[in-house]
Amino acid sequence: MADHREFQAAVRVEKARIWSAWASGGSVMLAAALATQDIRVVGVVTQVLLVGGGIAFTVTAVRMTDRLNRKAETARRDALGSL
């Protein structure tokens, strides 16, 4: 049972790392978009690229979190048996 708790703690830490990296990247992308918004062509291109990148990064973070949830569920089933 102690192994299960340690695994759950590790999963929580990894999820926090994933989402903090997502938030940090989002703030950097927002700063880049705000810095280039007054330059017409560059601003539009930057915003389009950053929106596409933001969507891709969000999908990746959700998929990584989902995969961690599945691993945690498998570990829980293994630790608890067939309860």
mmCIF file with all atom_site columns, C-alpha atoms in Angstrom:
data_model
loop_
_atom_site.group_PDB
_atom_site.id
_atom_site.type_symbol
_atom_site.label_atom_id
_atom_site.label_alt_id
_atom_site.label_comp_id
_atom_site.label_asym_id
_atom_site.label_entity_id
_atom_site.label_seq_id
_atom_site.pdbx_PDB_ins_code
_atom_site.Cartn_x
_atom_site.Cartn_y
_atom_site.Cartn_z
_atom_site.occupancy
_atom_site.B_iso_or_equiv
_atom_site.pdbx_formal_charge
_atom_site.auth_seq_id
_atom_site.auth_comp_id
_atom_site.auth_asym_id
_atom_site.auth_atom_id
_atom_site.pdbx_PDB_model_num
ATOM 1  C CA . MET A 1 1  ? 0.000   0.000  0.000   1.00 0.00 ? 1  MET A CA 1
ATOM 2  C CA . ALA A 1 2  ? 2.906   2.370  0.679   1.00 0.00 ? 2  ALA A CA 1
ATOM 3  C CA . ASP A 1 3  ? 4.129   1.847  -2.889  1.00 0.00 ? 3  ASP A CA 1
ATOM 4  C CA . HIS A 1 4  ? 0.712   2.873  -4.152  1.00 0.00 ? 4  HIS A CA 1
ATOM 5  C CA . ARG A 1 5  ? 0.799   6.107  -2.139  1.00 0.00 ? 5  ARG A CA 1
ATOM 6  C CA . GLU A 1 6  ? 4.277   6.913  -3.388  1.00 0.00 ? 6  GLU A CA 1
ATOM 7  C CA . PHE A 1 7  ? 3.139   6.282  -6.952  1.00 0.00 ? 7  PHE A CA 1
ATOM 8  C CA . GLN A 1 8  ? 0.097   8.533  -6.482  1.00 0.00 ? 8  GLN A CA 1
ATOM 9  C CA . ALA A 1 9  ? 2.319   11.289 -5.088  1.00 0.00 ? 9  ALA A CA 1
ATOM 10 C CA . ALA A 1 10 ? 4.652   10.943 -8.063  1.00 0.00 ? 10 ALA A CA 1
ATOM 11 C CA . VAL A 1 11 ? 1.692   11.166 -10.446 1.00 0.00 ? 11 VAL A CA 1
ATOM 12 C CA . ARG A 1 12 ? 0.452   14.344 -8.743  1.00 0.00 ? 12 ARG A CA 1
ATOM 13 C CA . VAL A 1 13 ? 3.907   15.925 -8.984  1.00 0.00 ? 13 VAL A CA 1
ATOM 14 C CA . GLU A 1 14 ? 4.190   15.002 -12.652 1.00 0.00 ? 14 GLU A CA 1
ATOM 15 C CA . LYS A 1 15 ? 0.756   16.470 -13.399 1.00 0.00 ? 15 LYS A CA 1
ATOM 16 C CA . ALA A 1 16 ? 1.754   19.681 -11.631 1.00 0.00 ? 16 ALA A CA 1
ATOM 17 C CA . ARG A 1 17 ? 4.913   19.837 -13.745 1.00 0.00 ? 17 ARG A CA 1
ATOM 18 C CA . ILE A 1 18 ? 2.958   19.307 -16.956 1.00 0.00 ? 18 ILE A CA 1
ATOM 19 C CA . TRP A 1 19 ? 0.429   22.031 -16.217 1.00 0.00 ? 19 TRP A CA 1
ATOM 20 C CA . SER A 1 20 ? 2.969   24.494 -14.825 1.00 0.00 ? 20 SER A CA 1
ATOM 21 C CA . ALA A 1 21 ? 5.005   24.085 -18.017 1.00 0.00 ? 21 ALA A CA 1
ATOM 22 C CA . TRP A 1 22 ? 1.817   24.661 -20.010 1.00 0.00 ? 22 TRP A CA 1
ATOM 23 C CA . ALA A 1 23 ? 1.046   27.832 -18.043 1.00 0.00 ? 23 ALA A CA 1
ATOM 24 C CA . SER A 1 24 ? 4.617   29.100 -18.368 1.00 0.00 ? 24 SER A CA 1
ATOM 25 C CA . GLY A 1 25 ? 4.614   28.503 -22.099 1.00 0.00 ? 25 GLY A CA 1
ATOM 26 C CA . GLY A 1 26 ? 1.264   30.220 -22.396 1.00 0.00 ? 26 GLY A CA 1
ATOM 27 C CA . SER A 1 27 ? 2.537   33.308 -20.624 1.00 0.00 ? 27 SER A CA 1
ATOM 28 C CA . VAL A 1 28 ? 5.600   33.437 -22.888 1.00 0.00 ? 28 VAL A CA 1
ATOM 29 C CA . MET A 1 29 ? 3.397   33.069 -25.964 1.00 0.00 ? 29 MET A CA 1
ATOM 30 C CA . LEU A 1 30 ? 1.101   35.834 -24.683 1.00 0.00 ? 30 LEU A CA 1
ATOM 31 C CA . ALA A 1 31 ? 4.086   38.124 -24.128 1.00 0.00 ? 31 ALA A CA 1
ATOM 32 C CA . ALA A 1 32 ? 5.324   37.427 -27.664 1.00 0.00 ? 32 ALA A CA 1
ATOM 33 C CA . ALA A 1 33 ? 1.885   38.131 -29.094 1.00 0.00 ? 33 ALA A CA 1
ATOM 34 C CA . LEU A 1 34 ? 1.590   41.390 -27.186 1.00 0.00 ? 34 LEU A CA 1
ATOM 35 C CA . ALA A 1 35 ? 5.086   42.466 -28.215 1.00 0.00 ? 35 ALA A CA 1
ATOM 36 C CA . THR A 1 36 ? 4.357   42.008 -31.916 1.00 0.00 ? 36 THR A CA 1
ATOM 37 C CA . GLN A 1 37 ? 0.736   43.172 -32.078 1.00 0.00 ? 37 GLN A CA 1
ATOM 38 C CA . ASP A 1 38 ? 1.607   46.644 -33.396 1.00 0.00 ? 38 ASP A CA 1
ATOM 39 C CA . ILE A 1 39 ? 3.621   45.297 -36.348 1.00 0.00 ? 39 ILE A CA 1
ATOM 40 C CA . ARG A 1 40 ? 0.956   44.478 -38.930 1.00 0.00 ? 40 ARG A CA 1
ATOM 41 C CA . VAL A 1 41 ? 2.114   41.432 -40.884 1.00 0.00 ? 41 VAL A CA 1
ATOM 42 C CA . VAL A 1 42 ? 4.424   40.050 -38.210 1.00 0.00 ? 42 VAL A CA 1
ATOM 43 C CA . GLY A 1 43 ? 1.750   40.486 -35.548 1.00 0.00 ? 43 GLY A CA 1
ATOM 44 C CA . VAL A 1 44 ? -0.880  38.578 -37.511 1.00 0.00 ? 44 VAL A CA 1
ATOM 45 C CA . VAL A 1 45 ? 1.511   35.779 -38.425 1.00 0.00 ? 45 VAL A CA 1
ATOM 46 C CA . THR A 1 46 ? 2.755   35.537 -34.838 1.00 0.00 ? 46 THR A CA 1
ATOM 47 C CA . GLN A 1 47 ? -0.762  35.401 -33.444 1.00 0.00 ? 47 GLN A CA 1
ATOM 48 C CA . VAL A 1 48 ? -1.852  32.695 -35.889 1.00 0.00 ? 48 VAL A CA 1
ATOM 49 C CA . LEU A 1 49 ? 1.224   30.598 -35.123 1.00 0.00 ? 49 LEU A CA 1
ATOM 50 C CA . LEU A 1 50 ? 0.833   31.053 -31.384 1.00 0.00 ? 50 LEU A CA 1
ATOM 51 C CA . VAL A 1 51 ? -2.851  30.103 -31.442 1.00 0.00 ? 51 VAL A CA 1
ATOM 52 C CA . GLY A 1 52 ? -1.993  26.954 -33.385 1.00 0.00 ? 52 GLY A CA 1
ATOM 53 C CA . GLY A 1 53 ? 0.878   26.184 -31.030 1.00 0.00 ? 53 GLY A CA 1
ATOM 54 C CA . GLY A 1 54 ? -1.282  26.864 -27.988 1.00 0.00 ? 54 GLY A CA 1
ATOM 55 C CA . ILE A 1 55 ? -3.921  24.424 -29.203 1.00 0.00 ? 55 ILE A CA 1
ATOM 56 C CA . ALA A 1 56 ? -1.267  21.796 -29.911 1.00 0.00 ? 56 ALA A CA 1
ATOM 57 C CA . PHE A 1 57 ? 0.346   22.278 -26.489 1.00 0.00 ? 57 PHE A CA 1
ATOM 58 C CA . THR A 1 58 ? -3.036  22.062 -24.761 1.00 0.00 ? 58 THR A CA 1
ATOM 59 C CA . VAL A 1 59 ? -3.922  18.827 -26.551 1.00 0.00 ? 59 VAL A CA 1
ATOM 60 C CA . THR A 1 60 ? -0.513  17.405 -25.645 1.00 0.00 ? 60 THR A CA 1
ATOM 61 C CA . ALA A 1 61 ? -0.879  18.349 -21.968 1.00 0.00 ? 61 ALA A CA 1
ATOM 62 C CA . VAL A 1 62 ? -4.354  16.802 -21.792 1.00 0.00 ? 62 VAL A CA 1
ATOM 63 C CA . ARG A 1 63 ? -3.129  13.607 -23.447 1.00 0.00 ? 63 ARG A CA 1
ATOM 64 C CA . MET A 1 64 ? -0.162  13.371 -21.072 1.00 0.00 ? 64 MET A CA 1
ATOM 65 C CA . THR A 1 65 ? -2.439  13.897 -18.061 1.00 0.00 ? 65 THR A CA 1
ATOM 66 C CA . ASP A 1 66 ? -4.862  11.284 -19.364 1.00 0.00 ? 66 ASP A CA 1
ATOM 67 C CA . ARG A 1 67 ? -2.036  8.792  -19.823 1.00 0.00 ? 67 ARG A CA 1
ATOM 68 C CA . LEU A 1 68 ? -0.861  9.428  -16.257 1.00 0.00 ? 68 LEU A CA 1
ATOM 69 C CA . ASN A 1 69 ? -4.419  8.905  -15.008 1.00 0.00 ? 69 ASN A CA 1
ATOM 70 C CA . ARG A 1 70 ? -4.581  5.558  -16.800 1.00 0.00 ? 70 ARG A CA 1
ATOM 71 C CA . LYS A 1 71 ? -1.241  4.470  -15.314 1.00 0.00 ? 71 LYS A CA 1
ATOM 72 C CA . ALA A 1 72 ? -2.428  5.509  -11.857 1.00 0.00 ? 72 ALA A CA 1
ATOM 73 C CA . GLU A 1 73 ? -5.647  3.554  -12.282 1.00 0.00 ? 73 GLU A CA 1
ATOM 74 C CA . THR A 1 74 ? -3.717  0.463  -13.359 1.00 0.00 ? 74 THR A CA 1
ATOM 75 C CA . ALA A 1 75 ? -1.384  0.813  -10.381 1.00 0.00 ? 75 ALA A CA 1
ATOM 76 C CA . ARG A 1 76 ? -4.360  1.222  -8.057  1.00 0.00 ? 76 ARG A CA 1
ATOM 77 C CA . ARG A 1 77 ? -5.965  -1.944 -9.397  1.00 0.00 ? 77 ARG A CA 1
ATOM 78 C CA . ASP A 1 78 ? -2.714  -3.837 -8.987  1.00 0.00 ? 78 ASP A CA 1
ATOM 79 C CA . ALA A 1 79 ? -2.231  -2.586 -5.422  1.00 0.00 ? 79 ALA A CA 1
ATOM 80 C CA . LEU A 1 80 ? -5.784  -3.231 -4.285  1.00 0.00 ? 80 LEU A CA 1
ATOM 81 C CA . GLY A 1 81 ? -6.354  -6.456 -6.157  1.00 0.00 ? 81 GLY A CA 1
ATOM 82 C CA . SER A 1 82 ? -9.907  -7.353 -7.134  1.00 0.00 ? 82 SER A CA 1
ATOM 83 C CA . LEU A 1 83 ? -11.760 -5.381 -4.471  1.00 0.00 ? 83 LEU A CA 1
#
